[in-house]
Structure formats: structure tokens, C-alpha cells
């Protein structure tokens, strides 16, 4: 064949070059997006101490009405002046003697539950170790105040009767606390409820409720300008078609 009659070489289109970057069908990870998680500002020591002092003072003040309620609900103890034997309980099986301790325990436990939930909701920006310390010290202070306030009701009349009563006289002694371990009930209940609420919270910093698991509200707000991740259920787009071959002569 004459070289002049040989067919001209075919010139095909240039093969497109694709960027050799990995694809993420379910969205790129944060490190691939060149985006770092914003660091959170930690609470200062002054803020922590203020929260502990505020919760402690608030629960201590709330102990006064709790003590008045206890003195009103708890039954009085019937006593009698036995002369040389002193003042003794005028009942062979005095249930009233321990009823005051039982009522103090029940009221303190219920108060600790309610107080912990209210404090959790009101001090939402200070959830954490400061709140646990606050309800611990505050629960102890509340129980002490409730005991002292409750036993003061009718105490002066009781002391006067002891000084002026004669043998054979009877009296209804005002309630008093004998099992001092009941003073720990308020703090125990408050700490248990606070710990459970913290364990059920899905915010790692315990600042705001309702965040996605593993992410806080501040993190969600800060990442609003970042590229949106694709829907994991979406079908990936098909690849671009190759360029058509030129017609052959």
C-alpha cells in the first residue's frame, strides 16, 4: 500500500483527569473538612464557689418552713411526772417517740427530691460539680435548720412545765429528733436525683438540655457555617460521561 494512501491516525479526545481525593458517601469527618471543634470556656473558680454558696444558702432558708411543717405533722409524746423517777413516757408502747424521726425522714426525702429537680431546672447554666456540691452542703444545712426550727415550737412551754409540774401531772411533749442520722436524708436524696439527672442528660457539658448525643448547643451553633453533610440515605450521583469519539473518516 502506498504510504500516501495510509489512513490518517485517529486523534481521540484527551482522557479527563479526576482528582484523586477520597469520597465520603455519608459525609466527610471533621478533620477532612479542615474544621476544628471550638473549645469551650471553662467555668471560673469564682463562679463555682458562688453557685455552691447560693444553693447552700437557698436550701438552708428553705429548711425553716420544712421544720414548721414537721412540728405540725409529727405527733407529740405523752409524758408524766413520776416524782422521784423523773419525767417518763406515759405509754407502754410509745409509737409517738419514734414517729417524729419517721416523719422527719419522709419529709426530708421528699423535699430533697423536689429541691434537686427545681435547682436542676433553674440553674441550667451551672450544672456540674458545683451543683452537686451545692445540694450536698445545702441539704445538710437544710436538715439542721429544719430540726432546730421544728423543735423550737412549743419548747418554752415544755421547759416551763418541767420546772412547775408536780408528781402525776401529764403533758404532751413537742416532737424532737432522736435518730440524728435522719439529718443526712435531705442531702442524700438531692445528690441521688442530681446524679441521675446528670446521667440522663445528653449534653456533655450539662449546660443546655436537648442537644444531640455527643454535641452541645454551642458546638451546634458554631458549626452552622460549616458545610452541610449529605443525607446518608441519598443515592450517590452517577459519574460524568466520557467525551464522545470524533467521527472516523
Coordinates of C-alpha atoms in Angstrom, one line a residue, residues 55-229:
X55 CA -27.5 26.8 96.5
X56 CA -26.4 26.2 100.1
X57 CA -28.0 29.4 101.4
X58 CA -31.2 28.8 99.5
X59 CA -31.7 25.3 100.9
X60 CA -30.8 26.5 104.4
X61 CA -33.5 29.1 104.2
X62 CA -36.0 26.6 102.9
X63 CA -35.3 24.5 106.0
X64 CA -37.3 26.9 108.2
X65 CA -40.7 26.1 106.6
X66 CA -39.8 22.5 106.4
X67 CA -39.2 22.5 110.2
X68 CA -42.5 24.2 110.8
X69 CA -44.3 21.6 108.7
X70 CA -42.6 18.8 110.6
X71 CA -43.5 20.1 114.0
X72 CA -47.1 20.4 112.8
X73 CA -47.4 16.9 111.4
X74 CA -45.3 14.9 113.9
X75 CA -47.3 13.7 116.9
X76 CA -46.4 14.8 120.4
X77 CA -45.2 12.4 123.0
X78 CA -47.4 11.8 126.1
X79 CA -45.3 12.1 129.3
X80 CA -45.9 12.0 133.0
X81 CA -44.1 13.4 136.0
X82 CA -43.2 10.3 138.0
X83 CA -42.0 12.2 141.1
X84 CA -38.6 10.8 142.1
X85 CA -38.3 8.8 138.9
X86 CA -38.5 12.0 136.9
X87 CA -40.5 12.6 133.7
X88 CA -41.2 9.4 131.8
X89 CA -43.2 8.4 128.8
X90 CA -46.8 7.8 129.7
X91 CA -47.3 4.9 127.3
X92 CA -46.1 1.2 127.5
X93 CA -45.5 1.2 123.7
X94 CA -44.8 4.8 122.7
X95 CA -45.1 4.9 118.9
X96 CA -45.0 8.7 119.1
X97 CA -41.5 8.6 120.4
X98 CA -40.1 7.4 117.1
X99 CA -42.9 8.9 114.9
X100 CA -41.1 12.3 114.9
X101 CA -38.0 10.6 113.5
X102 CA -40.0 8.8 110.8
X103 CA -41.9 12.0 109.7
X104 CA -38.6 13.9 109.6
X105 CA -37.1 11.3 107.4
X106 CA -40.1 11.2 105.0
X107 CA -40.4 14.9 104.7
X108 CA -36.7 15.4 104.2
X109 CA -36.5 12.7 101.5
X110 CA -39.4 14.3 99.6
X111 CA -38.1 17.8 100.0
X112 CA -34.6 16.7 98.7
X113 CA -36.2 15.1 95.6
X114 CA -38.2 18.2 94.7
X115 CA -35.5 20.7 95.6
X116 CA -32.9 18.8 93.4
X117 CA -35.3 18.9 90.3
X118 CA -36.0 22.6 90.8
X119 CA -32.4 23.5 91.2
X120 CA -31.5 21.4 88.1
X121 CA -34.1 23.4 86.0
X122 CA -33.3 26.8 87.4
X123 CA -29.5 26.7 87.3
X124 CA -29.2 25.1 83.9
X125 CA -26.1 27.0 83.1
X126 CA -24.3 25.8 86.1
X127 CA -24.9 22.1 86.0
X128 CA -21.9 20.1 87.0
X129 CA -19.7 19.5 90.1
X130 CA -20.8 22.9 91.5
X131 CA -24.4 21.9 91.6
X132 CA -23.6 18.6 93.3
X133 CA -21.6 20.3 96.0
X134 CA -24.3 22.9 96.4
X135 CA -27.1 20.3 97.0
X136 CA -24.8 18.3 99.3
X137 CA -23.9 21.2 101.7
X138 CA -27.3 22.8 101.2
X139 CA -29.1 19.5 102.1
X140 CA -27.1 19.2 105.3
X141 CA -27.8 22.9 106.2
X142 CA -31.5 22.5 105.4
X143 CA -31.9 19.5 107.7
X144 CA -30.1 21.3 110.6
X145 CA -32.3 24.4 110.2
X146 CA -35.4 22.3 109.9
X147 CA -34.6 20.4 113.1
X148 CA -33.8 23.4 115.1
X149 CA -36.8 25.4 113.9
X150 CA -39.2 22.5 114.4
X151 CA -38.1 21.7 117.9
X152 CA -38.4 25.3 119.0
X153 CA -42.2 25.2 118.5
X154 CA -43.6 24.6 122.0
X155 CA -40.1 24.2 123.6
X156 CA -40.5 27.1 126.0
X157 CA -43.8 25.8 127.3
X158 CA -42.3 22.3 127.6
X159 CA -39.4 23.7 129.7
X160 CA -41.7 25.7 131.9
X161 CA -43.9 22.6 132.6
X162 CA -40.8 20.6 133.6
X163 CA -40.0 23.2 136.2
X164 CA -43.5 23.7 137.6
X165 CA -45.2 20.3 137.2
X166 CA -46.0 18.1 140.2
X167 CA -45.9 14.3 140.5
X168 CA -48.7 12.8 138.5
X169 CA -49.1 15.6 136.0
X170 CA -49.2 14.7 132.4
X171 CA -48.1 16.7 129.3
X172 CA -47.8 16.3 125.6
X173 CA -44.1 16.8 124.8
X174 CA -43.4 18.5 121.5
X175 CA -41.6 16.4 118.8
X176 CA -37.9 16.1 118.8
X177 CA -35.3 14.3 116.7
X178 CA -33.6 11.3 118.4
X179 CA -32.0 9.5 115.4
X180 CA -29.6 12.1 114.2
X181 CA -28.9 10.0 111.1
X182 CA -32.1 11.5 109.6
X183 CA -30.2 14.7 109.1
X184 CA -28.4 13.2 106.1
X185 CA -31.6 12.3 104.3
X186 CA -32.2 15.6 102.5
X187 CA -28.6 15.8 101.2
X188 CA -28.8 12.1 100.2
X189 CA -32.0 12.5 98.2
X190 CA -30.8 15.7 96.5
X191 CA -27.4 14.2 95.5
X192 CA -29.0 11.0 94.1
X193 CA -31.5 12.9 92.0
X194 CA -28.9 15.3 90.7
X195 CA -26.6 12.5 89.7
X196 CA -29.4 10.7 87.9
X197 CA -30.4 13.8 86.0
X198 CA -26.8 14.3 85.0
X199 CA -26.5 10.7 83.8
X200 CA -29.6 11.0 81.7
X201 CA -28.6 14.3 80.2
X202 CA -27.3 14.1 76.6
X203 CA -25.2 17.3 76.7
X204 CA -21.6 16.5 77.7
X205 CA -21.2 19.9 79.3
X206 CA -24.6 19.9 81.1
X207 CA -25.3 23.5 80.1
X208 CA -28.4 23.1 77.9
X209 CA -30.8 20.2 77.6
X210 CA -32.0 18.8 74.3
X211 CA -28.7 18.6 72.4
X212 CA -27.7 15.8 70.0
X213 CA -25.8 13.0 71.7
X214 CA -22.2 13.9 71.9
X215 CA -22.7 17.5 70.9
X216 CA -23.6 20.6 72.8
X217 CA -25.7 23.6 71.7
X218 CA -22.7 25.9 71.5
X219 CA -21.0 23.4 69.2
X220 CA -24.1 23.1 67.0
X221 CA -24.3 26.9 66.7
X222 CA -20.6 27.3 66.0
X223 CA -20.8 24.7 63.2
X224 CA -23.7 26.4 61.4
X225 CA -21.2 27.9 58.8
X226 CA -19.6 24.5 58.1
X227 CA -20.5 22.5 55.0
X228 CA -23.7 20.6 55.5
X229 CA -23.3 16.8 55.5

